[in-house]
Tab-separated table of C-alpha atoms in Angstrom:
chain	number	residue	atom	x	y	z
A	13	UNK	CA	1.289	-12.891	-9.990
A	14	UNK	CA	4.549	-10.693	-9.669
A	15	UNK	CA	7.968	-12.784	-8.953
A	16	UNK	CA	10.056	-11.039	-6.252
A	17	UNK	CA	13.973	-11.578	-5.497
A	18	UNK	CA	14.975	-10.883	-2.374
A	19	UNK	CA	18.466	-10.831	-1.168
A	20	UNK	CA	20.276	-11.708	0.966
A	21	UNK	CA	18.364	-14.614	1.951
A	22	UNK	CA	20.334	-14.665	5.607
A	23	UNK	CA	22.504	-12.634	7.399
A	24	UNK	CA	24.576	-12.810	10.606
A	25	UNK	CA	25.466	-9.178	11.692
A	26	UNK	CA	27.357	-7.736	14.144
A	27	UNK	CA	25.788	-5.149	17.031
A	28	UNK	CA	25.706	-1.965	15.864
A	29	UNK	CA	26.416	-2.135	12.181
A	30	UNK	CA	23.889	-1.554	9.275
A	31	UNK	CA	22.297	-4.220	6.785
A	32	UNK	CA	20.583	-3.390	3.823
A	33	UNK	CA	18.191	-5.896	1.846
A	34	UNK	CA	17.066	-5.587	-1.666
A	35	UNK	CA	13.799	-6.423	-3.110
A	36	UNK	CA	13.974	-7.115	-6.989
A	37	UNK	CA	10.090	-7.615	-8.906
A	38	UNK	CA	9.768	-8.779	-12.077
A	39	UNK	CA	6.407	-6.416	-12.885
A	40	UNK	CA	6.248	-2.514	-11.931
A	41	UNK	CA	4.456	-2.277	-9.232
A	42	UNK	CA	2.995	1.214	-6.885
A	43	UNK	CA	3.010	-0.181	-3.723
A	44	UNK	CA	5.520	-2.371	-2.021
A	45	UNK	CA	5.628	-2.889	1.867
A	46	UNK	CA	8.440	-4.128	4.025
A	47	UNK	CA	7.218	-6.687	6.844
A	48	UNK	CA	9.677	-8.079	10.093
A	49	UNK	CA	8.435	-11.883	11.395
A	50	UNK	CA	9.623	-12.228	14.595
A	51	UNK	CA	10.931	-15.803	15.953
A	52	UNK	CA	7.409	-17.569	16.319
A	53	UNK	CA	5.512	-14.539	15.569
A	54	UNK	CA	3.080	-13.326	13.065
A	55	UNK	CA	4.459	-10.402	10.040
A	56	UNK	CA	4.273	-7.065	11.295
A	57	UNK	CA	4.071	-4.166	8.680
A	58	UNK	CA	6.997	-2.041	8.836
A	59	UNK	CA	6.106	0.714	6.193
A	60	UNK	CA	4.920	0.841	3.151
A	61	UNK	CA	6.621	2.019	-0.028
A	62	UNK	CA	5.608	4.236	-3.150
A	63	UNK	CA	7.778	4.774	-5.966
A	64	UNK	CA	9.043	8.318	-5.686
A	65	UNK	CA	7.744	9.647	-2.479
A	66	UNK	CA	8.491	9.183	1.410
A	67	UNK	CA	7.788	6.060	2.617
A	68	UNK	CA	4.971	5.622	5.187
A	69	UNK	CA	6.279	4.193	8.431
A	70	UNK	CA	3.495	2.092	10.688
A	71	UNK	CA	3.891	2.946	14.394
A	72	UNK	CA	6.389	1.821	16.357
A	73	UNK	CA	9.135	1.936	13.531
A	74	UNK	CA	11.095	4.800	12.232
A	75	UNK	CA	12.645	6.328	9.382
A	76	UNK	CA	16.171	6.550	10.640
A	77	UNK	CA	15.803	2.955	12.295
A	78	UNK	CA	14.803	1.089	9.265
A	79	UNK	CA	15.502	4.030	6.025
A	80	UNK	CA	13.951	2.687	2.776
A	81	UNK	CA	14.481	3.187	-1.038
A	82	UNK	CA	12.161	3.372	-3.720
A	83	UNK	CA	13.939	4.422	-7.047
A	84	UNK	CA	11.740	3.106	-9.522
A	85	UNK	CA	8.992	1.051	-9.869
A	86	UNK	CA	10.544	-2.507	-9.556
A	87	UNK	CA	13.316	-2.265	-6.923
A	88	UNK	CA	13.115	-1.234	-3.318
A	89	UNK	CA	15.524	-1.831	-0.191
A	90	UNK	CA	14.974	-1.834	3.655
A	91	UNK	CA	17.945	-0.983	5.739
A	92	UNK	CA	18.157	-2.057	9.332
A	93	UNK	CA	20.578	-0.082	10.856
A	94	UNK	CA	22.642	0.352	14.255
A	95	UNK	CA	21.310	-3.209	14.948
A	96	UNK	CA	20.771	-4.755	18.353
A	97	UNK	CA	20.184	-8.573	18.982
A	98	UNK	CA	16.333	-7.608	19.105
A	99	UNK	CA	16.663	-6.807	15.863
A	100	UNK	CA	16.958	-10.586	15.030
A	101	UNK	CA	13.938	-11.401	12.680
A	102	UNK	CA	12.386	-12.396	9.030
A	103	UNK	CA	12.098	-9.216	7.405
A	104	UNK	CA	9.888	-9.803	3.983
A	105	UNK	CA	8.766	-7.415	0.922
A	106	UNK	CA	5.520	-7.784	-0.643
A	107	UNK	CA	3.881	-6.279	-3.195
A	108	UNK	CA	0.369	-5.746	-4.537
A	109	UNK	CA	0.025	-6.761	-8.652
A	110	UNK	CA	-2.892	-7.533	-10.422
A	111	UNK	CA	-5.112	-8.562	-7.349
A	112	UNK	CA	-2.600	-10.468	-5.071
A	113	UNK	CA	0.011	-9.384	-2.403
A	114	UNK	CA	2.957	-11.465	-3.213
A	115	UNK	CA	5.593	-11.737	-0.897
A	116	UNK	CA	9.425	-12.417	-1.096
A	117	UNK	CA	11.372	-15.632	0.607
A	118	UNK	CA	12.972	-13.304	3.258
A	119	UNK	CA	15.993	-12.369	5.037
A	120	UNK	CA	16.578	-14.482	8.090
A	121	UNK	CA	18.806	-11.729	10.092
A	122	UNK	CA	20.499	-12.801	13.326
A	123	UNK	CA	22.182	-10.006	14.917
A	124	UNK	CA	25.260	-11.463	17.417
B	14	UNK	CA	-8.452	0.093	16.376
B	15	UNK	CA	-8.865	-2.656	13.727
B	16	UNK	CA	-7.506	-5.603	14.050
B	17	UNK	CA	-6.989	-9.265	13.065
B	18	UNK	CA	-7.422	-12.267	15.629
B	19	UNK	CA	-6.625	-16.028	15.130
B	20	UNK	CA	-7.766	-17.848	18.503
B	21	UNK	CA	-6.448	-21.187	17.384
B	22	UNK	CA	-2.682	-20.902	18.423
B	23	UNK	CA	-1.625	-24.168	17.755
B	24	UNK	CA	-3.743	-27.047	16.794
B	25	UNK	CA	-2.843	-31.097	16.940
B	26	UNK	CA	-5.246	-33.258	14.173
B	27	UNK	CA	-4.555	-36.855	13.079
B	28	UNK	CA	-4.782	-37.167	9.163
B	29	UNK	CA	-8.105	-37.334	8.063
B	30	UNK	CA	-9.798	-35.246	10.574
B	31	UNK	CA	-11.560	-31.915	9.249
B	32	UNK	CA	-9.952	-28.804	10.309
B	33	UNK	CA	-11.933	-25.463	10.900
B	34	UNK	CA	-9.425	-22.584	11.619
B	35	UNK	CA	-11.004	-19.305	13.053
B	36	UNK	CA	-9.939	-16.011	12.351
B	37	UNK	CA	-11.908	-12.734	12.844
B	38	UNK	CA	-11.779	-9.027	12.311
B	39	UNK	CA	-12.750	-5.581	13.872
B	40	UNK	CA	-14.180	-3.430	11.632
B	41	UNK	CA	-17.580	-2.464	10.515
B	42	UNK	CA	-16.327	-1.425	6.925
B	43	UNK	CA	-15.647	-3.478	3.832
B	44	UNK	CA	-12.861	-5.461	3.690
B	45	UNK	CA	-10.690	-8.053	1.758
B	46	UNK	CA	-9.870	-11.216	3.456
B	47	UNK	CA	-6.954	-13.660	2.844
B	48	UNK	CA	-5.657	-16.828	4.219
B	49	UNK	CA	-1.853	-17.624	3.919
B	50	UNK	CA	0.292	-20.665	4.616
B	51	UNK	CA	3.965	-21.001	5.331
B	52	UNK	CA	5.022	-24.074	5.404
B	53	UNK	CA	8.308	-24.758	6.769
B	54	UNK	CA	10.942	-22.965	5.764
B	55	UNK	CA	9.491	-21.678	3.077
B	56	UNK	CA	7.637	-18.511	2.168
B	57	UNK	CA	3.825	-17.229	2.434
B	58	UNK	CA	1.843	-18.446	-0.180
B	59	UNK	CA	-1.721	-17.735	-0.536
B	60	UNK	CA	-4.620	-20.111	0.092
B	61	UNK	CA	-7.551	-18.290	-0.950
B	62	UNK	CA	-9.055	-14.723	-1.150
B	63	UNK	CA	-12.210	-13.219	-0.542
B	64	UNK	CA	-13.497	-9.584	-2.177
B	65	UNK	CA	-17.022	-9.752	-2.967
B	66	UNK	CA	-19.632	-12.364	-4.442
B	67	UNK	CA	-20.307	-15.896	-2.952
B	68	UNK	CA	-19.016	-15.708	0.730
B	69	UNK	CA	-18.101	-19.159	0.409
B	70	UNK	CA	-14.430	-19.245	-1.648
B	71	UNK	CA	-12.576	-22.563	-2.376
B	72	UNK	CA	-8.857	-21.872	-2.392
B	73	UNK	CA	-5.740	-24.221	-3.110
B	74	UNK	CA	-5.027	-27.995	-1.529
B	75	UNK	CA	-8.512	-28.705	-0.561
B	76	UNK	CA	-9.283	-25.577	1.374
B	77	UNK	CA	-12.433	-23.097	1.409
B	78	UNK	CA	-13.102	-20.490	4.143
B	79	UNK	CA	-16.354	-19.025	4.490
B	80	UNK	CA	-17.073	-15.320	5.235
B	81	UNK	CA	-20.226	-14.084	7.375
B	82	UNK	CA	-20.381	-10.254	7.343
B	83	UNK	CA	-22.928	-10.545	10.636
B	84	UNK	CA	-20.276	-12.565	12.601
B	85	UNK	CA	-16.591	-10.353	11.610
B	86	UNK	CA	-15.524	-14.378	10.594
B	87	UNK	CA	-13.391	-15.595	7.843
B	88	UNK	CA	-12.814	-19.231	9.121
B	89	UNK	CA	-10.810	-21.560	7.694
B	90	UNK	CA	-11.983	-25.240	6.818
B	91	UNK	CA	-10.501	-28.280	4.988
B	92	UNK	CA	-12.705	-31.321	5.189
B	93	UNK	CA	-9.582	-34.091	5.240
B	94	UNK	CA	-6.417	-33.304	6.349
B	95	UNK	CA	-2.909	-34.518	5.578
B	96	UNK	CA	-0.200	-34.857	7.007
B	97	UNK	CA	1.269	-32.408	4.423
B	98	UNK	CA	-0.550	-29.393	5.880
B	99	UNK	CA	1.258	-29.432	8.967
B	100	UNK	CA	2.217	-25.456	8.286
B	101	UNK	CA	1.852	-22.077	9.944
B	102	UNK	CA	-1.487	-20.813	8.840
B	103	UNK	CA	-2.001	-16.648	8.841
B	104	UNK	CA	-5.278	-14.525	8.128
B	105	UNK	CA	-5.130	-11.340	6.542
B	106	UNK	CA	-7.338	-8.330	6.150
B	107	UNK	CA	-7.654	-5.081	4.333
B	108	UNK	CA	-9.798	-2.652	5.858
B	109	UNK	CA	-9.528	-0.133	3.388
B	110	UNK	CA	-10.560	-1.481	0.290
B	111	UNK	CA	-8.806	0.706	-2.163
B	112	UNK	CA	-6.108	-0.245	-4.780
B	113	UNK	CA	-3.014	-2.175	-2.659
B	114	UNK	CA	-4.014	-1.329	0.889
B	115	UNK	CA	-2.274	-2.594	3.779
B	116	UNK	CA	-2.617	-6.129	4.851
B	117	UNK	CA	-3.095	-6.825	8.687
B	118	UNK	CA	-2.097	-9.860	9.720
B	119	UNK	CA	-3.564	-12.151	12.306
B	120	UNK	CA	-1.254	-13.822	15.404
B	121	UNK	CA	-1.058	-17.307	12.701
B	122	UNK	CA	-2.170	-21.150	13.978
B	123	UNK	CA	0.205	-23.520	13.920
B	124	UNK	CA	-1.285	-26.531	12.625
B	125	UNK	CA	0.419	-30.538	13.431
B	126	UNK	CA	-0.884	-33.248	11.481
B	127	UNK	CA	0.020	-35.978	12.938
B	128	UNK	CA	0.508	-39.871	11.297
């Protein structure tokens, strides 16, 4: 299965301000999604992520909220931005390789 | 709307019992089914996977799940549990069976094994 480096693995942020995470796999891969685990809560999809087009936003979460980058096929990044305290969660890449969604160790962000 | 549902929230065992964790699905299509385990403070890893062939699929650490098409079920079982196990454990689904489809998670069961 793919390896996948994500970074930073926590983050405490201040209101308002913007954090971006980066998702490093070791295979090229089409698809990558972007998930948030709330505190006690299941993962949520946040969008999903194509190499080279518009990423596809689930409902509930938008482009200018949480803007993503997909330059090539190996590297994408979520940015959370003008956060708020809800924003306080696990967000996760994954990616689908060969069979099996893999997913990344997550950024634990607490927003103060 | 499709969706996922675990209705085990959080479930106490002592070691040794058997564990049966249900999850089931709303769909009438084909679709992929996966069980996931985070253990603390760690991230998901995958148990076991189900596409097509023998509904019955034996994953990782002991566990098998069984799927029945009639019933929307992909339940969960291990036959002995330890206390290792004690984890968060989350079903998946894809409902569109295509190349890297979405996975919808279920709410998770939070499994103590207690000494």
């Amino acid at each position: 299965s793919a390896v996948i480096s994500q970074k930073p693995s926590r983050d405490i942020c201040q209101r308002g301000t913007s954090l971006t995470i980066q998702c490093q796999v070791d295979s090229q891969v089409t698809m990558m999604f972007w998930y948030r685990q709330q505190p006690g809560q299941s993962l949520t999809l946040i969008a999903t992520a194509n190499q080279g087009s518009e990423a596809t936003y689930e409902s509930g979460f938008v482009i200018d909220k949480f803007p993503i980058s997909r330059p090539n096929l190996t590297f994408s990044t979520l940015t959370v931005s003008n956060m708020s305290p809800e924003d306080s969660s696990i967000y996760l890449c994954s990616v689908y390789f060969q069979g099996d969604y893999t997913f990344g160790s997550g950024t634990r962000l607490t927003v103060v | 709307a499709q969706s996922v549902s675990q209705h085990n929230h959080h479930v106490i065992l002592s070691e040794a019992a058997s564990l049966e964790l249900g999850c089931n699905y709303s769909y009438g299509g084909t679709v992929n089914l996966f069980w996931y385990v985070q253990y603390p403070g760690q991230h998901l890893q995958l148990l076991l996977k189900y596409f097509s062939g023998d509904p019955l699929v034996k994953g990782i650490k002991g566990f098998e799940a069984e799927f029945i098409k009639s019933k929307f079920s992909f339940n969960l079982r291990k036959p002995s549990v330890q206390w290792s196990d004690t984890a968060e454990y989350f079903c998946a689904v894809t409902f569109d069976t295509g190349t890297a489809s979405k996975l919808t998670f279920g709410t998770g069961t939070r499994l103590q094994v207690t000494l």
